[in-house]
Each structure stands twice: as C-alpha cells, then as structure tokens.
Short mmCIF file of C-alpha atoms in Angstrom, two decimals:
data_model
loop_
_atom_site.label_atom_id
_atom_site.label_comp_id
_atom_site.label_asym_id
_atom_site.label_seq_id
_atom_site.Cartn_x
_atom_site.Cartn_y
_atom_site.Cartn_z
CA MET A 1011 133.85 72.27 45.75
CA ALA A 1012 130.30 71.54 45.36
CA GLY A 1013 127.59 74.28 46.50
CA THR A 1014 125.93 72.23 49.68
CA GLU A 1015 128.72 69.58 50.09
CA ASP A 1016 130.31 69.61 53.05
CA THR A 1017 134.27 69.74 54.14
CA GLY A 1018 134.21 66.43 56.28
CA PRO A 1019 134.25 65.50 60.07
CA ALA A 1020 136.65 67.14 62.58
CA GLY A 1021 139.92 65.34 61.33
CA GLU A 1022 139.50 64.99 57.73
CA ARG A 1023 140.33 66.54 54.46
CA ALA A 1024 137.25 68.13 52.89
CA ASP A 1025 137.67 66.14 49.02
CA GLN A 1026 139.35 67.23 46.40
CA PRO A 1027 138.55 67.86 42.79
CA GLY A 1028 139.70 64.76 41.71
CA ASP A 1029 138.44 63.19 44.09
CA ARG A 1030 134.56 64.21 43.64
CA ASP A 1031 135.11 63.85 40.03
CA ALA A 1032 135.92 60.06 40.19
CA ARG A 1033 133.08 59.45 42.08
CA ALA A 1034 131.00 61.42 40.01
CA GLN A 1035 131.38 59.48 37.31
CA GLY A 1036 131.24 56.50 39.70
CA ASP A 1037 127.84 57.31 40.39
CA GLN A 1038 127.32 57.63 37.30
CA VAL A 1039 127.70 54.52 36.06
CA ARG A 1040 125.60 52.72 38.72
CA ARG A 1041 123.04 55.43 38.35
CA PRO A 1042 119.74 53.02 37.02
CA GLY A 1043 118.98 54.85 33.84
CA HIS A 1044 121.82 56.69 33.05
CA PRO A 1045 123.93 57.01 29.63
CA ILE A 1046 127.07 55.34 31.12
CA ALA A 1047 124.87 52.98 32.71
CA ARG A 1048 123.13 51.88 29.97
CA ALA A 1049 126.61 51.91 27.38
CA HIS A 1050 127.92 49.39 29.92
CA GLY A 1051 125.27 47.16 30.18
CA ASP A 1052 124.98 47.07 26.15
CA GLN A 1053 128.99 46.25 26.27
CA ALA A 1054 128.71 43.30 28.82
CA ARG A 1055 125.38 41.91 27.22
CA ARG A 1056 126.03 38.50 25.22
CA PRO A 1057 124.32 38.25 21.24
CA GLY A 1058 121.92 36.51 22.83
CA GLU A 1059 120.54 38.43 25.32
CA GLN A 1060 120.53 41.54 22.57
CA ALA A 1061 118.36 39.63 20.74
CA ALA A 1062 115.56 38.54 23.44
CA ARG A 1063 115.63 42.52 24.57
CA ALA A 1064 114.70 43.20 20.89
CA GLN A 1065 111.99 40.80 20.26
CA GLY A 1066 111.30 41.89 23.63
CA ASP A 1067 110.99 45.40 22.03
CA ARG A 1068 108.61 44.53 19.47
CA ALA A 1069 106.54 42.62 21.99
CA ALA A 1070 106.36 45.53 23.60
CA ARG A 1071 105.62 48.38 21.10
CA ALA A 1072 103.10 46.33 19.41
CA GLN A 1073 101.06 45.50 22.96
CA GLU A 1074 101.30 49.67 22.91
CA ASP A 1075 98.87 49.95 19.48
CA GLN A 1076 96.40 47.92 20.90
CA PRO A 1077 93.32 49.99 23.17
CA ARG A 1078 94.64 50.70 25.82
CA ARG A 1079 92.00 49.83 29.33
CA PRO A 1080 91.57 51.96 32.27
CA ARG A 1081 93.64 51.61 35.33
CA PRO A 1082 93.00 51.87 38.50
CA LEU A 1083 94.19 54.72 40.45
CA ALA A 1084 97.24 53.87 42.18
CA ALA A 1085 98.10 54.33 45.76
CA PRO A 1086 100.19 57.60 46.56
CA PRO A 1087 103.76 55.88 46.62
CA HIS A 1088 105.07 56.09 50.42
CA GLU A 1089 106.65 58.93 51.65
CA ASP A 1090 109.68 59.01 54.12
CA HIS A 1091 111.12 61.45 57.13
CA GLY A 1092 114.16 63.02 54.70
CA PRO A 1093 112.62 65.79 53.06
CA VAL A 1094 112.75 68.87 54.79
CA ARG A 1095 109.43 69.79 55.54
CA TYR A 1096 109.69 66.95 57.93
CA GLY A 1097 112.68 67.99 59.93
CA PRO A 1098 112.65 68.38 63.69
CA PRO A 1099 111.91 71.80 65.35
CA ALA A 1100 113.33 73.55 67.89
CA PRO A 1101 113.66 71.56 70.87
CA ASP A 1102 110.41 72.47 73.02
CA PRO A 1103 110.43 73.10 76.59
CA GLY A 1104 107.28 71.89 77.27
CA LEU A 1105 106.29 74.01 79.45
CA PRO A 1106 102.66 75.91 79.87
CA VAL A 1107 102.41 79.29 79.08
CA LEU A 1108 103.06 82.19 81.24
CA PRO A 1109 99.48 83.13 82.44
CA GLU A 1110 100.81 86.57 82.93
CA LEU A 1111 101.56 86.79 78.87
CA ALA A 1112 98.40 84.73 78.16
CA ALA A 1113 96.86 87.27 79.49
CA VAL A 1114 99.02 90.40 77.24
CA LEU A 1115 98.16 88.52 74.46
CA ALA A 1116 94.39 87.98 74.97
CA ALA A 1117 94.41 91.70 75.42
CA ALA A 1118 95.88 92.48 71.98
CA SER A 1119 93.61 90.17 70.54
CA ALA A 1120 91.34 93.07 68.95
CA ARG A 1121 94.65 94.26 67.06
CA THR A 1122 93.58 92.96 62.98
CA ARG A 1123 96.83 94.61 61.42
CA PRO A 1124 100.35 92.90 61.67
CA GLU A 1125 102.81 94.53 62.50
CA PRO A 1126 105.11 96.70 59.69
CA PRO A 1127 108.64 95.01 58.19
CA GLY A 1128 110.69 94.62 60.86
CA GLY A 1129 108.58 95.56 63.16
CA GLY A 1130 107.16 98.12 64.90
CA PRO A 1131 108.88 101.10 67.57
CA VAL A 1132 107.43 99.42 70.31
CA LEU A 1133 108.56 96.01 69.99
CA ARG A 1134 111.46 97.25 68.17
CA GLU A 1135 112.52 99.38 71.17
CA ALA A 1136 111.57 96.19 73.53
CA ALA A 1137 114.82 94.78 72.06
CA ARG A 1138 116.97 97.16 72.24
CA GLY A 1139 116.73 96.99 75.39
CA TYR A 1140 117.15 93.75 76.06
CA TRP A 1141 120.32 93.61 74.16
CA ASP A 1142 121.26 95.97 76.49
CA ARG A 1143 120.73 94.75 80.08
CA ARG A 1144 123.50 92.26 78.18
CA GLY A 1145 126.19 94.67 76.95
CA LEU A 1146 124.97 94.51 73.15
CA HIS A 1147 124.21 98.27 72.97
CA GLY A 1148 122.49 100.56 70.18
CA THR A 1149 119.63 101.79 68.70
CA ALA A 1150 115.44 100.59 68.06
CA GLY A 1151 116.91 101.74 63.97
CA GLY A 1152 118.67 98.51 64.30
CA ILE A 1153 116.76 96.22 64.85
CA ALA A 1154 114.08 93.97 62.96
CA ALA A 1155 112.10 91.46 63.88
CA ALA A 1156 110.17 88.77 61.48
CA PRO A 1157 108.11 85.48 63.04
CA GLY A 1158 110.03 83.56 63.79
CA ALA A 1159 113.55 82.23 63.70
CA GLN A 1160 113.72 81.12 59.95
CA PRO A 1161 111.34 83.97 57.96
CA LEU A 1162 114.64 86.29 60.18
CA LEU A 1163 117.37 84.13 58.50
CA LEU A 1164 116.46 83.89 55.43
CA ALA A 1165 116.11 87.62 54.77
CA LEU A 1166 119.40 87.66 56.31
CA ILE A 1167 121.49 85.41 54.50
CA GLY A 1168 119.18 86.36 51.43
CA ALA A 1169 120.81 90.05 52.47
CA HIS A 1170 124.34 89.39 52.27
CA GLY A 1171 124.73 87.62 49.35
CA GLY A 1172 128.22 85.15 48.72
CA ASP A 1173 128.56 81.56 50.41
CA VAL A 1174 127.88 80.55 54.03
CA LEU A 1175 129.23 78.36 56.20
CA MET A 1176 128.26 76.71 59.25
CA PRO A 1177 129.82 74.81 61.82
CA ARG A 1178 129.04 70.61 62.09
CA PRO A 1179 126.39 69.70 63.87
CA CYS A 1180 124.32 73.32 63.49
CA PRO A 1181 120.49 73.82 64.58
CA ALA A 1182 118.38 71.42 61.46
CA ALA A 1183 116.93 74.58 59.37
CA TRP A 1184 120.34 76.56 58.73
CA MET A 1185 121.52 74.83 55.14
CA PRO A 1186 118.11 74.66 54.05
CA GLN A 1187 117.41 78.04 54.69
CA ALA A 1188 120.70 78.22 52.24
CA ARG A 1189 119.55 76.46 50.07
CA LEU A 1190 116.42 77.55 49.76
CA LEU A 1191 118.27 81.32 48.25
CA GLY A 1192 120.29 78.66 46.05
CA HIS A 1193 123.63 79.73 48.01
CA PRO A 1194 126.09 77.60 47.72
CA ALA A 1195 126.98 76.27 51.97
CA TYR A 1196 129.75 74.56 53.17
CA HIS A 1197 130.04 72.47 56.99
CA VAL A 1198 132.79 73.03 59.53
CA PRO A 1199 133.29 70.52 62.45
CA SER A 1200 133.44 71.70 65.59
CA PRO A 1201 135.52 71.06 68.56
CA ALA A 1202 135.71 67.95 70.61
CA GLU A 1203 134.58 70.69 73.51
CA CYS A 1204 131.13 71.66 72.08
CA GLY A 1205 129.28 72.59 69.46
CA GLY A 1206 127.93 75.98 68.07
CA VAL A 1207 131.43 77.14 66.71
CA PRO A 1208 133.52 75.90 64.36
CA ASP A 1209 137.28 74.92 64.95
CA PRO A 1210 138.99 77.79 64.01
CA TYR A 1211 141.82 75.86 62.06
CA ALA A 1212 139.30 73.90 60.36
CA LEU A 1213 137.55 77.35 58.87
CA LEU A 1214 140.48 79.35 57.55
CA GLU A 1215 141.05 75.53 55.63
CA THR A 1216 137.57 75.71 54.43
CA VAL A 1217 137.77 79.26 53.77
CA ARG A 1218 141.11 78.51 51.49
CA ARG A 1219 139.31 75.63 49.45
CA VAL A 1220 135.74 77.78 48.91
CA ARG A 1221 138.20 80.44 46.80
CA ALA A 1222 140.74 78.38 45.07
CA GLU A 1223 137.68 76.89 43.16
CA GLY A 1224 135.79 80.28 42.89
CA GLY A 1225 133.54 80.40 46.02
CA ARG A 1226 132.72 83.25 47.62
CA PRO A 1227 132.68 82.93 51.13
CA LYS A 1228 130.77 86.30 53.30
CA LEU A 1229 128.93 84.79 55.80
CA LEU A 1230 129.55 81.81 59.03
CA LEU A 1231 126.52 80.88 61.79
CA LEU A 1232 127.07 79.82 64.62
CA SER A 1233 125.71 79.83 68.15
CA VAL A 1234 127.56 80.22 71.47
CA VAL A 1235 125.11 78.19 73.23
CA ASP A 1236 124.21 75.47 70.84
CA ASP A 1237 121.33 73.39 69.30
CA PRO A 1238 121.61 70.01 69.20
CA THR A 1239 124.25 69.96 71.24
CA ALA A 1240 123.21 71.71 74.35
CA THR A 1241 126.79 72.96 75.32
CA VAL A 1242 127.94 76.64 75.47
CA ALA A 1243 131.18 77.33 74.14
CA LEU A 1244 134.20 78.88 75.60
CA PRO A 1245 135.19 81.96 75.48
CA GLU A 1246 138.91 81.57 73.46
CA LEU A 1247 137.42 79.47 71.61
CA VAL A 1248 134.54 81.85 70.24
CA ARG A 1249 137.60 84.54 70.21
CA GLU A 1250 139.26 82.88 68.29
CA ALA A 1251 137.05 81.75 65.75
CA CYS A 1252 135.96 85.00 65.05
CA GLU A 1253 138.68 87.00 64.50
CA ALA A 1254 139.38 83.67 62.05
CA ALA A 1255 136.47 85.09 60.75
CA VAL A 1256 136.99 88.73 60.19
CA ASP A 1257 140.57 88.31 59.43
CA GLU A 1258 138.62 86.57 56.48
CA GLY A 1259 136.45 89.14 55.95
CA LEU A 1260 133.29 87.25 57.14
CA HIS A 1261 130.40 88.47 58.28
CA ILE A 1262 128.71 86.47 61.52
CA ILE A 1263 125.42 85.68 62.43
CA SER A 1264 125.17 84.80 66.28
CA ASP A 1265 121.98 82.96 66.75
CA GLU A 1266 121.95 83.53 70.48
CA THR A 1267 118.25 81.77 70.78
CA TRP A 1268 118.84 79.88 73.85
CA ARG A 1269 121.45 82.46 75.84
CA ASP A 1270 119.00 82.25 78.33
CA THR A 1271 118.45 79.17 79.32
CA VAL A 1272 122.07 78.26 80.73
CA HIS A 1273 121.74 76.06 83.82
CA ARG A 1274 123.85 77.55 85.63
CA PRO A 1275 124.39 80.85 84.86
CA ARG A 1276 126.91 82.05 87.72
CA ASP A 1277 129.20 79.15 87.01
CA THR A 1278 129.13 79.86 83.23
CA VAL A 1279 130.86 82.31 81.30
CA LEU A 1280 129.10 83.50 77.76
CA LEU A 1281 130.62 85.77 75.64
CA SER A 1282 128.27 86.67 72.70
CA PRO A 1283 130.35 87.14 69.70
CA ALA A 1284 129.59 91.00 69.50
CA GLU A 1285 131.01 91.91 72.56
CA MET A 1286 134.09 90.88 70.38
CA CYS A 1287 133.25 92.01 66.90
CA PRO A 1288 130.85 94.64 67.22
CA ASP A 1289 131.21 96.10 63.79
CA ASP A 1290 130.79 92.43 62.33
CA VAL A 1291 128.21 90.68 64.58
CA THR A 1292 124.29 90.53 63.66
CA VAL A 1293 122.68 88.96 66.60
CA ILE A 1294 119.06 86.84 66.20
CA THR A 1295 117.37 85.58 68.77
CA ASP A 1296 114.24 83.30 68.98
CA LEU A 1297 111.80 84.46 71.82
CA SER A 1298 110.69 80.53 71.89
CA GLY A 1299 113.70 79.68 73.09
CA ALA A 1300 112.73 81.54 77.00
CA LEU A 1301 110.21 83.74 76.34
CA LEU A 1302 107.36 83.31 73.96
CA PRO A 1303 105.72 79.21 73.56
CA ALA A 1304 106.64 78.29 69.91
CA ALA A 1305 102.95 78.82 68.90
CA TRP A 1306 103.28 82.96 68.94
CA PRO A 1307 106.47 83.05 66.22
CA ALA A 1308 108.49 85.87 66.55
CA ALA A 1309 112.38 86.41 66.91
CA VAL A 1310 114.23 89.82 66.44
CA ALA A 1311 117.75 90.36 65.17
CA ARG A 1312 120.41 93.21 66.62
CA PHE A 1313 122.51 94.74 63.17
CA PRO A 1314 125.59 97.17 63.91
CA ASP A 1315 125.54 100.59 63.82
CA THR A 1316 127.56 100.99 61.26
CA ALA A 1317 126.76 102.40 57.47
CA ARG A 1318 126.57 99.14 55.81
CA ALA A 1319 124.64 97.15 58.18
CA ALA A 1320 121.78 100.07 57.50
CA VAL A 1321 122.35 98.95 54.23
CA ARG A 1322 122.21 95.27 54.65
CA HIS A 1323 119.39 96.56 57.80
CA ALA A 1324 116.82 97.85 54.80
CA ARG A 1325 117.65 94.87 51.82
CA THR A 1326 116.42 92.60 55.48
CA LEU A 1327 113.11 94.46 55.36
CA ASP A 1328 112.97 95.25 51.63
CA ILE A 1329 112.36 90.06 51.78
CA LEU A 1330 109.88 89.98 54.67
CA THR A 1331 107.89 92.69 53.43
CA ALA A 1332 108.73 90.54 49.82
CA LEU A 1333 107.97 87.37 52.04
CA GLY A 1334 104.45 88.58 53.60
CA ALA A 1335 106.82 87.31 57.19
CA LEU A 1336 105.15 90.23 59.68
CA VAL A 1337 104.33 89.70 62.60
CA ALA A 1338 100.68 89.32 63.96
CA GLY A 1339 99.92 92.35 65.85
CA PRO A 1340 98.89 90.34 68.99
CA VAL A 1341 102.29 88.37 69.14
CA ALA A 1342 104.00 91.13 68.24
CA HIS A 1343 102.22 92.82 72.01
CA ALA A 1344 103.25 90.21 74.28
CA ALA A 1345 106.86 89.48 72.98
CA ALA A 1346 107.41 93.58 73.34
CA HIS A 1347 106.17 92.20 77.63
CA ALA A 1348 108.01 89.44 77.85
CA LEU A 1349 111.54 91.12 75.69
CA GLY A 1350 110.89 94.04 78.93
CA GLU A 1351 111.15 91.16 81.19
CA PRO A 1352 108.85 91.55 84.01
CA ASP A 1353 109.97 89.97 87.14
CA SER A 1354 107.38 87.17 86.29
CA VAL A 1355 109.17 86.76 83.33
CA ARG A 1356 111.91 86.37 84.96
CA ASP A 1357 110.74 84.59 87.63
CA ARG A 1358 110.01 81.69 84.63
CA ILE A 1359 113.40 81.76 82.44
CA ARG A 1360 114.85 80.58 86.27
CA ARG A 1361 112.47 78.30 86.56
CA ALA A 1362 112.61 76.73 84.15
CA ALA A 1363 115.95 77.04 83.42
CA ALA A 1364 116.45 74.89 87.21
CA LEU A 1365 114.30 72.65 85.96
CA HIS A 1366 115.99 71.35 83.04
CA THR A 1367 119.08 71.12 84.42
CA ASP A 1368 118.19 68.75 86.82
CA VAL A 1369 115.96 66.81 84.00
CA ALA A 1370 118.71 66.40 81.47
CA ALA A 1371 121.44 65.13 84.28
CA ALA A 1372 119.43 62.41 84.32
CA ALA A 1373 118.70 62.47 81.51
CA HIS A 1374 122.09 62.55 80.47
CA ARG A 1375 122.96 59.42 83.58
CA ALA A 1376 120.26 57.58 81.37
CA VAL A 1377 122.83 57.86 78.36
CA LEU A 1378 125.55 56.98 79.90
CA GLY A 1379 124.91 53.71 81.63
CA SER A 1380 124.48 52.49 78.76
CA GLY A 1381 127.44 52.89 77.00
CA ALA A 1382 126.93 55.45 75.02
CA LEU A 1383 128.73 58.86 74.56
CA ALA A 1384 127.27 62.97 75.20
CA ARG A 1385 128.52 66.18 76.17
CA PRO A 1386 127.50 67.18 79.30
CA PRO A 1387 123.92 69.47 78.71
CA HIS A 1388 124.68 72.82 80.00
CA ALA A 1389 122.07 75.26 78.28
CA GLY A 1390 119.09 74.40 76.21
CA CYS A 1391 115.98 71.45 76.86
CA HIS A 1392 117.27 68.50 75.19
CA LEU A 1393 121.05 66.69 74.79
CA TYR A 1394 122.77 65.31 71.79
CA ALA A 1395 124.16 60.93 72.49
CA ASP A 1396 126.47 59.32 70.40
CA LEU A 1397 125.76 55.92 70.02
CA GLY A 1398 128.45 54.86 68.01
CA PRO A 1399 129.60 52.63 70.50
CA LEU A 1400 126.61 50.73 71.04
CA ARG A 1401 126.10 49.80 66.50
CA SER A 1402 126.47 46.26 67.39
CA ARG A 1403 123.46 45.57 69.40
CA LEU A 1404 122.06 48.41 67.03
CA ALA A 1405 122.70 46.11 64.12
CA GLU A 1406 121.40 43.00 65.46
CA LEU A 1407 117.63 45.67 65.88
CA GLY A 1408 118.14 46.63 62.37
CA VAL A 1409 119.62 50.50 63.12
CA THR A 1410 122.48 51.04 60.89
CA ASP A 1411 122.08 54.92 60.04
CA SER A 1412 120.79 57.84 61.97
CA MET A 1413 117.65 57.67 60.10
CA GLU A 1414 116.73 54.24 61.30
CA LEU A 1415 118.15 55.69 64.42
CA GLU A 1416 115.65 58.29 64.54
CA GLU A 1417 113.05 56.20 64.17
CA TYR A 1418 113.62 53.82 66.39
CA LEU A 1419 114.12 55.63 69.20
CA THR A 1420 111.33 58.02 68.34
CA ASP A 1421 109.21 54.80 68.05
CA ARG A 1422 110.55 53.59 71.63
CA LEU A 1423 110.79 57.05 72.97
CA GLY A 1424 107.15 57.78 72.81
CA ALA A 1425 108.55 61.62 71.79
CA PRO A 1426 110.83 63.53 68.72
CA ALA A 1427 114.47 61.67 67.98
CA PRO A 1428 115.64 63.50 65.85
CA GLY A 1429 118.97 61.59 63.80
CA GLY A 1430 122.17 63.33 63.19
CA HIS A 1431 121.67 64.03 59.77
CA ARG A 1432 119.08 66.23 60.52
CA PHE A 1433 121.53 68.46 62.11
CA GLY A 1434 124.80 67.60 59.51
CA ASP A 1435 126.32 65.27 60.88
CA GLU A 1436 127.28 61.91 58.44
CA LEU A 1437 124.35 59.52 58.41
CA GLY A 1438 126.50 56.44 59.62
CA ALA A 1439 126.99 58.76 62.34
CA LEU A 1440 124.80 57.38 65.05
CA ARG A 1441 123.60 60.60 67.15
CA VAL A 1442 120.38 61.88 67.78
CA ARG A 1443 119.41 64.68 69.76
CA LEU A 1444 117.10 64.06 73.06
CA GLY A 1445 114.54 66.47 74.03
CA THR A 1446 113.33 66.73 78.20
CA GLY A 1447 110.46 68.69 77.51
CA PRO A 1448 108.62 65.29 77.22
CA LEU A 1449 109.50 64.12 80.73
CA LEU A 1450 108.51 66.60 82.51
CA GLY A 1451 104.94 65.42 82.72
CA ALA A 1452 101.83 64.73 80.19
CA THR A 1453 99.68 66.52 81.14
CA PRO A 1454 100.13 70.44 81.98
CA GLN A 1455 98.84 70.49 84.88
CA GLN A 1456 101.79 67.90 85.79
CA ARG A 1457 103.93 70.24 83.89
CA GLN A 1458 103.17 72.69 85.92
CA GLU A 1459 103.57 70.98 88.92
CA SER A 1460 107.01 69.80 88.03
CA LEU A 1461 107.84 74.10 87.47
CA ALA A 1462 106.83 74.54 91.05
CA ALA A 1463 108.32 71.89 92.56
CA ALA A 1464 111.74 72.13 94.44
CA LYS A 1465 112.88 68.59 93.72
CA PRO A 1466 111.18 67.68 90.36
CA LEU A 1467 113.01 64.44 90.05
CA GLU A 1468 111.18 63.51 93.13
CA LEU A 1469 107.87 63.86 91.24
CA ALA A 1470 106.24 60.46 90.56
CA HIS A 1471 105.33 61.23 86.74
CA VAL A 1472 108.97 62.62 86.51
CA ALA A 1473 110.24 59.50 87.95
CA ARG A 1474 108.27 57.39 85.53
CA ALA A 1475 108.95 59.17 82.46
CA LEU A 1476 113.02 58.99 83.95
CA ASP A 1477 112.52 55.67 84.04
CA GLY A 1478 111.22 54.73 81.13
CA PHE A 1479 113.35 56.93 78.92
CA ALA A 1480 116.57 54.85 80.62
CA ALA A 1481 114.41 51.55 80.02
CA VAL A 1482 114.47 51.81 76.59
CA PHE A 1483 118.85 52.69 76.32
CA ALA A 1484 119.44 49.65 79.05
CA ASP A 1485 117.68 47.61 75.90
CA LEU A 1486 120.81 48.88 74.45
CA ARG A 1487 123.60 47.02 75.92
#
C-alpha cells in the first residue's frame, strides 16, 4: 500500500497490491518519455517511420552544431491551484476583532520576545483552565502552545512517528502535514451521518490492510466538530471509533477547534474522545475557531497525564524549538486572556454561534433548493455541499470535477469555495465547502451590525448577499 494512498470511498475496498501493480504498469506505458512507453512506440513504428526519425535526428544534430543565438526569456509557466500553497485556510468567521482583545494585544505590544517553546506559564495555565471547565482535567505541565494548529500538528505527528490515519473528508492541512514529514498517511471513509470521525469498521479494515502490507499505523486524527462538513459526531459513533482505535494500539489526536461554535449547544451532545480514553488522546485547539482572529496565530494541545505522554510532550517541544514555532509575546497575552473566557469573550462566542446558525441555515436551504445535497450544518461558519445531482447541468458549463467546481463557484460567488479534493474526497466527486463569513457584510461596520442584530437575515446587506448566493445555485437547476 503506497504511503499516501487512500483506502477508497465508503463502500469500496482499498486497492489490492496486484491492482496497484497493474495500474502502475499501465501508468508507465502511458507516461510520455518513460522507457516502457518508448519501447511500445518503437514496436508499433513502421520501417519508413524509423528511417524518417533517423533522418530527423541527423538534421537536429547538425542544427545543434551551428552557433546558438540567444533566445528571449520565456514567460513563466502558468501555475494551477493544485499545489499545497494554494490550499484553503480554515473557514473564516468574518467577524471584527473583539475590542477588549484588541486592547489586551495593544497593551502587550511592547513585548519584544516570543514565548518559550510550548508557551509560557501564564498561557499554559489559561489553557489548562479552559479545558478544566470542559471536564478535561490536567496540569499546566501537560500543555503545549504553538503559533497555529499547523505547526503544532506537525510537531505532534513527528513526536509520535508511524503511519497516520484520518477520516475522509478531513481538514485540508492534515494530509500535507504527514506528507511533509514523510509519514505514510491513509484516508478512512466517514459514515453517512457525519464527518470528522472514521467509520469504526472501515477503520479496523484499514489498520488490518496497512499492517498486512508492512505498515505501522500509530496515529488517528479526528475532529468531533468538523471542518469541512460542519457536523457534530454522534457520541456513540465517537465511542465506537475511539474504542476501535485504542484496541488497535493507535494514539488519537482530537482536533476540537470548532467545539465552541456549535449552533445549538443546548440541543447538541458533544463528547470529546479524551473523556472516554483519557490516557490515549491528545486534544488540540486552534484559537482562531472561536477565540482569536486568524491573524493572531495561536493553538494549544493538551497531553494525557501519563509517563509515555510526557516523553511525547518533550519531543513535541523539541520539534517546535527546531522549527522556531514560538507564539509571539503580544499574541500569547491576548490568547491567555481569551482562554480565560471573561464575560465579553463568552458573549462574543454566543453571538457568533447564533449569527452563523441563522446564516448557515439560509445558505443550506438555498443549496437544497437547487437540487444539490448537503448535511445540515450544526457548527462552524461553513457547510459542505455535494453537487453530484447537478452533474449534467455543470457539465454543460464545463465543470466535470471538484477542481473545476472550485474555480466556477469561487468566480461566481466572489468568495473562496474550495473543492472536495482539498479535503481528501475524490476529484470526480462534485463537492465543495461554502463559507458563511462572506455573507455577513462587506465592511467591518456591516459585519458588526450582523453580529448585533436580533434578526440578521432581515438586514439589507445580509439579505442581498443571501439572494446573490441563492441565485448562483438557482442557475444550476
């Protein structure tokens, strides 16, 4: 099994070794310039064609013997949007900075040195208290902080070693992190009910296949409140997946960045894997989910209270040090304040969740009205749509895969609409993540009005944005 190979969509078996070998040989034959391709071409070439080719080769050599004239500089080749650097960031809530947090950051602006590796004592103690209020008890010594979730996850994967498993779809940054470290990584299908957590039976089957082919599965990444699907995993599904992972000797990294963005917290049961398997789960949270703007990068990790976890915590700090991944001093001050959750921060979290509840529900209705499919969004500031039922109409518009769908919708919506291939879904599946942040207003004043409004859908600028959003999908009927 190739290191970065997927296990296939739900309901399909992973490729067997013989299937991959046959496809690999076929790819070699088809690849221009490959020796096998040249051999096949030479066998099919008639004698006359071979003579013509020989004559052409002699002419080319003669031309090369002539003095070469300087050539004009060629224009740089056009780059598509496939490389990792074009990958989408996390969904943007689209809200102005909380004034109290801006004041805290400004007050610490004279701090010229970054935090020590893993964060200073004030930041780590604030993170400990944050998780303690959510039923995840521990010590400040078991906390590590970094300037964003990506370097923190990179350090965690490096500290654990082994092969990495993750659900399909998953956050866009996860697979590149494993690939950057050279760790084999595998997608496991998610169940139909939600994203973020692998199907337990598919997880067991994937682990079995990886081991049968010489792999060393060690880590499972999951997120009970998910990007890109905006769903909250059912507690019983979380339990089954975690029990399966732990029974197979996997350590779990639970990304809980979006847990404070649940749309209806009183009606939603959110279960952290660390509550069920406290010795086998590391929890990470990127504060850009609900506490800080993305321009102030900060993320924290909570390690289990075990001797093995202490070793991995030390390795994580070593990697963060080697990367120079240190939280900026002023940002750490603001992050500690936000993690303390004063009344103003709690109120912002509540208002933001209520706003995105209304706007995401309206966007979801517009998507369903076009004939597309989408799970109801239960958290975050986004939704994940499947435009497969509109494939015929999209084909007429020149859209046949998720990359073309990304370009088409980004152009017409005037906002990022990353295709499902960014999140591990197949390129041929017409899936896309749609953000609700751009629907809140075009200026900071409009976005503040949206946040303060009791009925945001009745604001003129929000209604216009939703009408434009709905019109784009109505054209696809």
